[in-house]
mmCIF file of C-alpha atoms in Angstrom:
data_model
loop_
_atom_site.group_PDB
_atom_site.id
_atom_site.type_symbol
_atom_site.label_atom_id
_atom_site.label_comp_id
_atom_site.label_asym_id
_atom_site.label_seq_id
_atom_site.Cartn_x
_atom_site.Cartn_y
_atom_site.Cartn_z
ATOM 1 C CA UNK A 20 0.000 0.000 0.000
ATOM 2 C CA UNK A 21 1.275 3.367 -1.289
ATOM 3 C CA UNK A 22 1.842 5.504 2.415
ATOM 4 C CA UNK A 23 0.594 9.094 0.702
ATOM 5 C CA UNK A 24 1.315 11.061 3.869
ATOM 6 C CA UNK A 25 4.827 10.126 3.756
ATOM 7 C CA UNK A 26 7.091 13.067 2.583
ATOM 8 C CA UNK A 27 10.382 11.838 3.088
ATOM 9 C CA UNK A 28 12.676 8.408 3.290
ATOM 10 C CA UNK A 29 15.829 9.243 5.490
ATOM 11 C CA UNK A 30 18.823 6.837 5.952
ATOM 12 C CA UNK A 31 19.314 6.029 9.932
ATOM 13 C CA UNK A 32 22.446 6.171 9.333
ATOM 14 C CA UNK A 33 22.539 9.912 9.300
ATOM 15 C CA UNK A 34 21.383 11.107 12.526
ATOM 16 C CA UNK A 35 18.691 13.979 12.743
ATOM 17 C CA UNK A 36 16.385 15.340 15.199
ATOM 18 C CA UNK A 37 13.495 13.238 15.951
ATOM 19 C CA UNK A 38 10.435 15.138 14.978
ATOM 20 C CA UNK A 39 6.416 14.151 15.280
ATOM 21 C CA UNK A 40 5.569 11.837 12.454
ATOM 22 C CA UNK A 41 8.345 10.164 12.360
ATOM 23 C CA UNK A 42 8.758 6.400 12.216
ATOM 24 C CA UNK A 43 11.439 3.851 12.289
ATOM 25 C CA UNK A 44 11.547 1.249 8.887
ATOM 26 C CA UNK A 45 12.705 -1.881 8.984
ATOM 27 C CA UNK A 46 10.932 -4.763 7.318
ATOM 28 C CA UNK A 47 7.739 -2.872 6.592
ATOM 29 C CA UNK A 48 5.559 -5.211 6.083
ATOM 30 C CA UNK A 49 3.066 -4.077 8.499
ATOM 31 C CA UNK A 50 3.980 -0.188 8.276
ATOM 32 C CA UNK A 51 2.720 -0.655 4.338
ATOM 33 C CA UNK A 52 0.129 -2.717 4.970
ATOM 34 C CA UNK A 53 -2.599 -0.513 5.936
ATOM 35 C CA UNK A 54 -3.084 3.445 5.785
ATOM 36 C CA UNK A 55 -0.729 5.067 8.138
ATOM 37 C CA UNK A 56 -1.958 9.129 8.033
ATOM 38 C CA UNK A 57 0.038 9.947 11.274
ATOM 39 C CA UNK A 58 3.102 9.192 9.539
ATOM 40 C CA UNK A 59 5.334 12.172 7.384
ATOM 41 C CA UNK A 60 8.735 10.747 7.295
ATOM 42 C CA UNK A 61 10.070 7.091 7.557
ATOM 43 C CA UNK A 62 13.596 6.533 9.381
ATOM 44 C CA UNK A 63 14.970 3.179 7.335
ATOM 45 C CA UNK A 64 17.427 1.264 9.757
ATOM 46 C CA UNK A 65 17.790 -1.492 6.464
ATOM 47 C CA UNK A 66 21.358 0.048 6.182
ATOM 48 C CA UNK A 67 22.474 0.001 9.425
ATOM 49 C CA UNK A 68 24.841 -2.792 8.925
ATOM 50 C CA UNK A 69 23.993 -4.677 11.988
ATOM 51 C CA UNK A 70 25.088 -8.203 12.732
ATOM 52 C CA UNK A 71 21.571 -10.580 12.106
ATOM 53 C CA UNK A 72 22.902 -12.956 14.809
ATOM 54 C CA UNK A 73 25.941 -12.556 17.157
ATOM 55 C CA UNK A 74 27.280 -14.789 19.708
ATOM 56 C CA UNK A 75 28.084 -12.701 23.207
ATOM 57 C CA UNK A 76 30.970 -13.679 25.411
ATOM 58 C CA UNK A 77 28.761 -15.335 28.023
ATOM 59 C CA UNK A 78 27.181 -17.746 25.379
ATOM 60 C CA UNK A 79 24.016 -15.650 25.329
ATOM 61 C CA UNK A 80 22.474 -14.880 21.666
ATOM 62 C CA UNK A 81 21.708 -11.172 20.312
ATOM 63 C CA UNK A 82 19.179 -10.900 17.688
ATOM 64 C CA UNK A 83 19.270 -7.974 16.074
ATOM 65 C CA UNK A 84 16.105 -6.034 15.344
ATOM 66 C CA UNK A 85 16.569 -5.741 11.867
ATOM 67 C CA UNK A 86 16.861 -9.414 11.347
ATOM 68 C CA UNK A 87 14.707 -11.289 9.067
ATOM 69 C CA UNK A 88 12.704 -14.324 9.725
ATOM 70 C CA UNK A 89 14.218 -16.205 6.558
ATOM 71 C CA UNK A 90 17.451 -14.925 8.527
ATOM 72 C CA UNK A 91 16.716 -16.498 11.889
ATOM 73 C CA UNK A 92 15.488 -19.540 10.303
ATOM 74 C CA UNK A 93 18.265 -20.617 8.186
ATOM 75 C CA UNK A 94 20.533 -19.807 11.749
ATOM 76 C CA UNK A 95 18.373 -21.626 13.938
ATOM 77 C CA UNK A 96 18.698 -24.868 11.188
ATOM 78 C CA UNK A 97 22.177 -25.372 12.424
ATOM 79 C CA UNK A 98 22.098 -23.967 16.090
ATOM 80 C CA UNK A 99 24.170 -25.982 18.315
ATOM 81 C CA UNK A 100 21.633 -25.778 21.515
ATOM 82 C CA UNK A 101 19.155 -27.845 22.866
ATOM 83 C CA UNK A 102 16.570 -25.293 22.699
ATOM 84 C CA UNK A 103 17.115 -24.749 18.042
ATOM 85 C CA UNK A 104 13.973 -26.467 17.558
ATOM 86 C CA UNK A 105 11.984 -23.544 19.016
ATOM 87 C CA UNK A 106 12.933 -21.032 16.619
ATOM 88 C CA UNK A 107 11.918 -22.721 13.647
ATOM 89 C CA UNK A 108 8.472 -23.626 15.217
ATOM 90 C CA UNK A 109 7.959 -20.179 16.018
ATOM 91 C CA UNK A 110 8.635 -19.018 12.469
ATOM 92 C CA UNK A 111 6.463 -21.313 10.815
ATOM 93 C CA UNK A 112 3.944 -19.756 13.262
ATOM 94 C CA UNK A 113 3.599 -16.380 11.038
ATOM 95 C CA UNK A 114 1.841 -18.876 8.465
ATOM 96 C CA UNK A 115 3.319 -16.266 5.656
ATOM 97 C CA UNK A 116 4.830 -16.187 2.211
ATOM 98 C CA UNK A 117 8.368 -16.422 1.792
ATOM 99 C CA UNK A 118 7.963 -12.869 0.550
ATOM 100 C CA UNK A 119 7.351 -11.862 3.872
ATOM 101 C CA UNK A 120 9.695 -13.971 5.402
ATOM 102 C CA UNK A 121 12.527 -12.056 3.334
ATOM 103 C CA UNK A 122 11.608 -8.470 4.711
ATOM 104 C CA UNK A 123 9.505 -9.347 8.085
ATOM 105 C CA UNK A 124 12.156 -8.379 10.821
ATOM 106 C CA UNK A 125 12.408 -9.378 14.382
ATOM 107 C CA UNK A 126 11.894 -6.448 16.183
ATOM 108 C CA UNK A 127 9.137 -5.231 14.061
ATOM 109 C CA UNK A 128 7.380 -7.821 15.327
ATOM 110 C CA UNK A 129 8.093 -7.245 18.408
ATOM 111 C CA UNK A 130 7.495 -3.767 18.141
ATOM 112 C CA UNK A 131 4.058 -3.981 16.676
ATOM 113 C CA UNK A 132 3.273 -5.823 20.249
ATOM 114 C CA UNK A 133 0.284 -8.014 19.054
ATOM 115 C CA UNK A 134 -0.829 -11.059 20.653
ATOM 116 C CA UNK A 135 0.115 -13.517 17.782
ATOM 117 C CA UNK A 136 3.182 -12.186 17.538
ATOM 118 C CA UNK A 137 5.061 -15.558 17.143
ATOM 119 C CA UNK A 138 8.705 -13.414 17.944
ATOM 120 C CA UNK A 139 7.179 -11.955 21.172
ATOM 121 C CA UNK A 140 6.525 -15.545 21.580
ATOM 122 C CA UNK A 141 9.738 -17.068 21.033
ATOM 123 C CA UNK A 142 11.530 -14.255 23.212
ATOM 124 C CA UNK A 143 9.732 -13.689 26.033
ATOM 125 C CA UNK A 144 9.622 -18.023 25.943
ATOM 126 C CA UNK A 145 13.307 -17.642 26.174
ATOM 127 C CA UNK A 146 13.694 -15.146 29.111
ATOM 128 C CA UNK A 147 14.805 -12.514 26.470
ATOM 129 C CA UNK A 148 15.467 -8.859 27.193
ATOM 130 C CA UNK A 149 15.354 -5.769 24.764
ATOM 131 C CA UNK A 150 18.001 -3.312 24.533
ATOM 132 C CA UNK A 151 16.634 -0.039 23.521
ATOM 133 C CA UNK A 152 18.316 3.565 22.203
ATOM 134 C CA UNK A 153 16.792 6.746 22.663
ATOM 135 C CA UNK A 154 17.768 9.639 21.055
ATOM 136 C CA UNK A 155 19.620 10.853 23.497
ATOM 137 C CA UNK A 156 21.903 8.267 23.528
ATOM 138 C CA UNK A 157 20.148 6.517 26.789
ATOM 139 C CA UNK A 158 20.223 2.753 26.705
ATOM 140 C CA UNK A 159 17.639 0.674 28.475
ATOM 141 C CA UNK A 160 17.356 -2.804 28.864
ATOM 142 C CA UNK A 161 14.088 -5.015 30.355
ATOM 143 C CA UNK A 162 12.584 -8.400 29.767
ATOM 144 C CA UNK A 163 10.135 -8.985 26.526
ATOM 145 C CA UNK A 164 7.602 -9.349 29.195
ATOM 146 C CA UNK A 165 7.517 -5.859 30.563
ATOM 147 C CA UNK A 166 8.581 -4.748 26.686
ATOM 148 C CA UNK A 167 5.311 -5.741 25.578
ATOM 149 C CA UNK A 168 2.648 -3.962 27.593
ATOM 150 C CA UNK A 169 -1.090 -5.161 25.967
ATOM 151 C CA UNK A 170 -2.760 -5.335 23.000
ATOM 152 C CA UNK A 171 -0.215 -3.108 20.900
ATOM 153 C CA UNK A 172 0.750 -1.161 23.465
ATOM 154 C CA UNK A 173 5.063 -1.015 24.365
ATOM 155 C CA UNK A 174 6.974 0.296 26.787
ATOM 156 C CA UNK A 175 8.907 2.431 24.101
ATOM 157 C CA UNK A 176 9.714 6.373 24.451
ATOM 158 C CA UNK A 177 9.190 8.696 21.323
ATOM 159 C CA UNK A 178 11.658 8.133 19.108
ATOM 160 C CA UNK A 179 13.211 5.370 20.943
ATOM 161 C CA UNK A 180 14.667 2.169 19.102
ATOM 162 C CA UNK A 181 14.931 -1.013 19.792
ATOM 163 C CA UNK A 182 18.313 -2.164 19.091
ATOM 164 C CA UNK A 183 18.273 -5.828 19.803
ATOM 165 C CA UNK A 184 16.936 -9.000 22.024
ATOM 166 C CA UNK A 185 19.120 -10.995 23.564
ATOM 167 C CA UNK A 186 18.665 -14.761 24.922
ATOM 168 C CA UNK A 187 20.708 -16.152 27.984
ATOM 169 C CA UNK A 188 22.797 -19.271 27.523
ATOM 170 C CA UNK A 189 20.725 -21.061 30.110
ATOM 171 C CA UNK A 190 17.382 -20.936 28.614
ATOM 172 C CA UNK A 191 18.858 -22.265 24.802
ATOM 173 C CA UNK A 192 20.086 -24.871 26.231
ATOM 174 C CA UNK A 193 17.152 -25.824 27.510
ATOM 175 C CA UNK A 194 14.755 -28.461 26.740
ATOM 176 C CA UNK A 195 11.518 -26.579 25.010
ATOM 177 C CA UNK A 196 8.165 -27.692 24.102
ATOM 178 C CA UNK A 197 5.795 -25.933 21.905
ATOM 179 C CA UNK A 198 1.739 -25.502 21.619
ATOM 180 C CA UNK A 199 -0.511 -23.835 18.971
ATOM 181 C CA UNK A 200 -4.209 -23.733 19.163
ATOM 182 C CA UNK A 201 -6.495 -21.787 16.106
ATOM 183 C CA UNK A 202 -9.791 -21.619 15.183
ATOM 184 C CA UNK A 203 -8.614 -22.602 11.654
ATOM 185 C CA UNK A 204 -5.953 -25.268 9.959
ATOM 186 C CA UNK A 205 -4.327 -22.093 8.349
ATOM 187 C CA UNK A 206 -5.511 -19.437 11.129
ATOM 188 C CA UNK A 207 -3.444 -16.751 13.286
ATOM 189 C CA UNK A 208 -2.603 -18.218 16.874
ATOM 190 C CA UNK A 209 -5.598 -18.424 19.357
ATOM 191 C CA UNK A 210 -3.456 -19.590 22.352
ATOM 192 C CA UNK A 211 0.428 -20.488 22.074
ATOM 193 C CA UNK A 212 2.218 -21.883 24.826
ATOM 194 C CA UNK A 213 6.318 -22.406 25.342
ATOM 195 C CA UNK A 214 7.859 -24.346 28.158
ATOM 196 C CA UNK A 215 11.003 -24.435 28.373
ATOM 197 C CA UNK A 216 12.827 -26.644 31.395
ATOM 198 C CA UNK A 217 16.241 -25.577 32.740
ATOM 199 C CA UNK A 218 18.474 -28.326 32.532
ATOM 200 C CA UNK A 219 21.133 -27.007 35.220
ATOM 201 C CA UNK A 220 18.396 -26.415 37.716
ATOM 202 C CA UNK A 221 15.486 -28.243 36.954
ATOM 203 C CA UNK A 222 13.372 -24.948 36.999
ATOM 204 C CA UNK A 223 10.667 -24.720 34.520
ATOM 205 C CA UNK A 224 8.972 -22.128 33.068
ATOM 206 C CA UNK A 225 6.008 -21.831 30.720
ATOM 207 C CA UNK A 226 4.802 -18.647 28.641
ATOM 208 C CA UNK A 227 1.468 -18.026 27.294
ATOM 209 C CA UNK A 228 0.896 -15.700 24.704
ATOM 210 C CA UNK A 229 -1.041 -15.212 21.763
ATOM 211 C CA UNK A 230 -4.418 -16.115 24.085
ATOM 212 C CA UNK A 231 -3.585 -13.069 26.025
ATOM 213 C CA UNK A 232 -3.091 -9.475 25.411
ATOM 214 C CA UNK A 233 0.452 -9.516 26.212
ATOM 215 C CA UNK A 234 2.780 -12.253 26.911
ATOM 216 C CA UNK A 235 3.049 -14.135 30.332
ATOM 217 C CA UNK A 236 6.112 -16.173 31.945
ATOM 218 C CA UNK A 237 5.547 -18.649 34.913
ATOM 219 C CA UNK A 238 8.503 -19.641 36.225
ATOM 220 C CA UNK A 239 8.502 -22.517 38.500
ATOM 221 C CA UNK A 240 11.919 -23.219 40.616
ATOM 222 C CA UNK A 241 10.352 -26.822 40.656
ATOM 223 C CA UNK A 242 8.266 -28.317 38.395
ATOM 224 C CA UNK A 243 4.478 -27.610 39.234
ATOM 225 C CA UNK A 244 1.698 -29.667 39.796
ATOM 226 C CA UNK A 245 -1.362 -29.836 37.518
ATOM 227 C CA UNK A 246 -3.261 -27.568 40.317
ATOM 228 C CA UNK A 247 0.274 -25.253 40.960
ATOM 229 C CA UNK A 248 0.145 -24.507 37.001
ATOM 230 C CA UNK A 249 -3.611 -23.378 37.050
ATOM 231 C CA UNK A 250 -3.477 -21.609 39.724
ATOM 232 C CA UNK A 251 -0.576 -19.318 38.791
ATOM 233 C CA UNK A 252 -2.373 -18.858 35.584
ATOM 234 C CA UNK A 253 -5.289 -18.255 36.909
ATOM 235 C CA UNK A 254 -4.218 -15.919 39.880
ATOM 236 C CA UNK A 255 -2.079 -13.526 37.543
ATOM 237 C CA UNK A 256 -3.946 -13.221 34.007
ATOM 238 C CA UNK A 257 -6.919 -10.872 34.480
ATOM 239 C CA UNK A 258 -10.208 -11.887 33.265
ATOM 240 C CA UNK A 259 -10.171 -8.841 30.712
ATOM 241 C CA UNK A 260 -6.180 -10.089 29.815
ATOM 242 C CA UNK A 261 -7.334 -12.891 27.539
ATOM 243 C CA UNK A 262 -7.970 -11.612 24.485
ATOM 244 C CA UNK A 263 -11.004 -11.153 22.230
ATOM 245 C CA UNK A 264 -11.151 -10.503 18.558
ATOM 246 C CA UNK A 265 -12.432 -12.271 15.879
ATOM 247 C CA UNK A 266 -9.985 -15.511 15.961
ATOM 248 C CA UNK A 267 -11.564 -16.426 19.434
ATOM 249 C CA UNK A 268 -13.023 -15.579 22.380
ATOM 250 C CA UNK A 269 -11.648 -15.278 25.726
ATOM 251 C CA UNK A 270 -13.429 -17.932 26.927
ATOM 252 C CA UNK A 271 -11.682 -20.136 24.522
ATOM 253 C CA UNK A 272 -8.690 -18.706 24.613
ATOM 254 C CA UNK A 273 -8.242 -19.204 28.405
ATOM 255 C CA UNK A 274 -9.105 -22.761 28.012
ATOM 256 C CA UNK A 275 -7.356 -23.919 25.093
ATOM 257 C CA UNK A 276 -3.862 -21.949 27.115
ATOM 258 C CA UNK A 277 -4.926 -23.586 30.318
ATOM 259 C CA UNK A 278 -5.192 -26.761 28.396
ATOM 260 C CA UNK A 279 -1.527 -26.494 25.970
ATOM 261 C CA UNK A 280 0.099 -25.708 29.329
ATOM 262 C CA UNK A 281 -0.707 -28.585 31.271
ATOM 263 C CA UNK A 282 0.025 -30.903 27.883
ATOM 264 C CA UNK A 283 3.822 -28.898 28.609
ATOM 265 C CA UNK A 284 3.787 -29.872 31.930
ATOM 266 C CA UNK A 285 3.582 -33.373 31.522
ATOM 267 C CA UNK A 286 6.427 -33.955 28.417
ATOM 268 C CA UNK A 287 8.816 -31.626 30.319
ATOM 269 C CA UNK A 288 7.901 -33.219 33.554
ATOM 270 C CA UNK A 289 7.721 -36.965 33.347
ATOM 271 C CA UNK A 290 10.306 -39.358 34.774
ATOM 272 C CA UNK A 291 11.941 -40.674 31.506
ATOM 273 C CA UNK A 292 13.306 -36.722 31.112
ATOM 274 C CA UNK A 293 14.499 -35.857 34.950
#
């Protein structure tokens, strides 16, 4: 979709003063996808040069925000941890073209903050945490979880970027297990749900998202029981925090999440995997 309010294309590369209607580029694949009439100048970070995927000294993983999904899951094919088959699942959870693979970027998705936002998904599922830029050179950094607010609603500043999202060592070498609920075979996600089981520790923590207007982590320093898991579900998600649109009701939603999260329970739980 032509963007007819948009008067001017400037490389991010050459800083400038932020001004009102600006807006950061980097896939745009939602940006161009409907009518944006707040927008009058687009800030394109696509030649900023930045690393797709860098190792960190602690074994951790940075993800750079202007990496691609095609990008993250060619990487993921031959990632060395425990935790590799998570990414891919993920991806295929956009249920897109490969034309949107090529240009859909990481932190766009995680920027646009939606509920079936499979990268909010994957990150928060791996105990990720955003480092942002504002434009006065200030540098925050805080878990997906508090990154992603509601419904499309972030915790960024005007102007401020997100950088990258980085993943600890500990939680990609865990062991992961995945669930997708829809109201269709080919439909957006109604309810997903990660688990993800420290090895070191034991510890095991499951995220719903997708079913909910913003991501939710329950970490467990020992695995739960059936009654444990429901009840921390239950007793932190707000009856008006499961979401309702047209790809299911929050009656639904709460009870296809409640149900995906006790299936986690048991495979990263049973005694053949302790």
């Amino acid at each position: 979709m032509d963007l007819n309010t948009v008067l001017d294309v400037r490389d991010a590369r050459r800083r400038e003063p932020w001004r009102p209607g600006d807006a950061w580029l980097g896939g745009g694949t939602y940006l161009f996808s409907e009518p944006q009439p707040h927008i009058r100048r687009l800030v394109d970070l696509s030649r900023m040069g930045w690393p797709p995927l860098s190792w960190q000294p602690d074994g951790s993983l940075d993800i750079a925000a202007t990496c691609t999904i095609t990008e993250l899951s060619r990487f993921a094919r031959t990632l060395p941890t425990t935790a590799a088959p998570l990414f891919e699942q993920c991806c295929r959870a956009f249920l897109a073209s490969f034309k949107i693979w090529n240009m859909a970027t990481v932190g766009g998705n995680l920027c646009n903050g939606l509920p079936a936002g499979p990268m909010v998904s994957l990150t928060a599922g791996l105990d990720g945490t955003v480092f942002l830029q504002g434009q006065d050179g200030a540098t925050r950094r805080m878990p997906v979880t508090d990154f992603v607010l509601g419904a499309g609603v972030k915790n960024l500043r005007e102007g401020e970027l997100l950088r990258s999202v980085r993943l600890p060592p500990n939680a990609l070498d865990s062991r992961t297990a995945f669930r997708q609920a829809s109201l269709y075979g080919l439909g957006r996600s109604g309810a997903l749900v990660i688990g993800a089981c420290d090895p070191a520790d034991g510890s095991l923590a499951v995220t719903v998202s997708a079913a909910t207007t913003r991501p939710f982590r329950f970490w467990f320093a020992l695995p739960p029981t059936a009654a444990e898991l429901r009840a921390a579900i239950d007793g932190t998600v707000r009856p008006d925090e499961w979401y309702d649109d047209i790809h299911g009701l929050p009656a639904w939603r709460r009870h296809m999440a409640l149900r995906l999260a006790e299936e986690i329970r048991r495979e990263l739980t049973t005694e053949d995997h302790r």
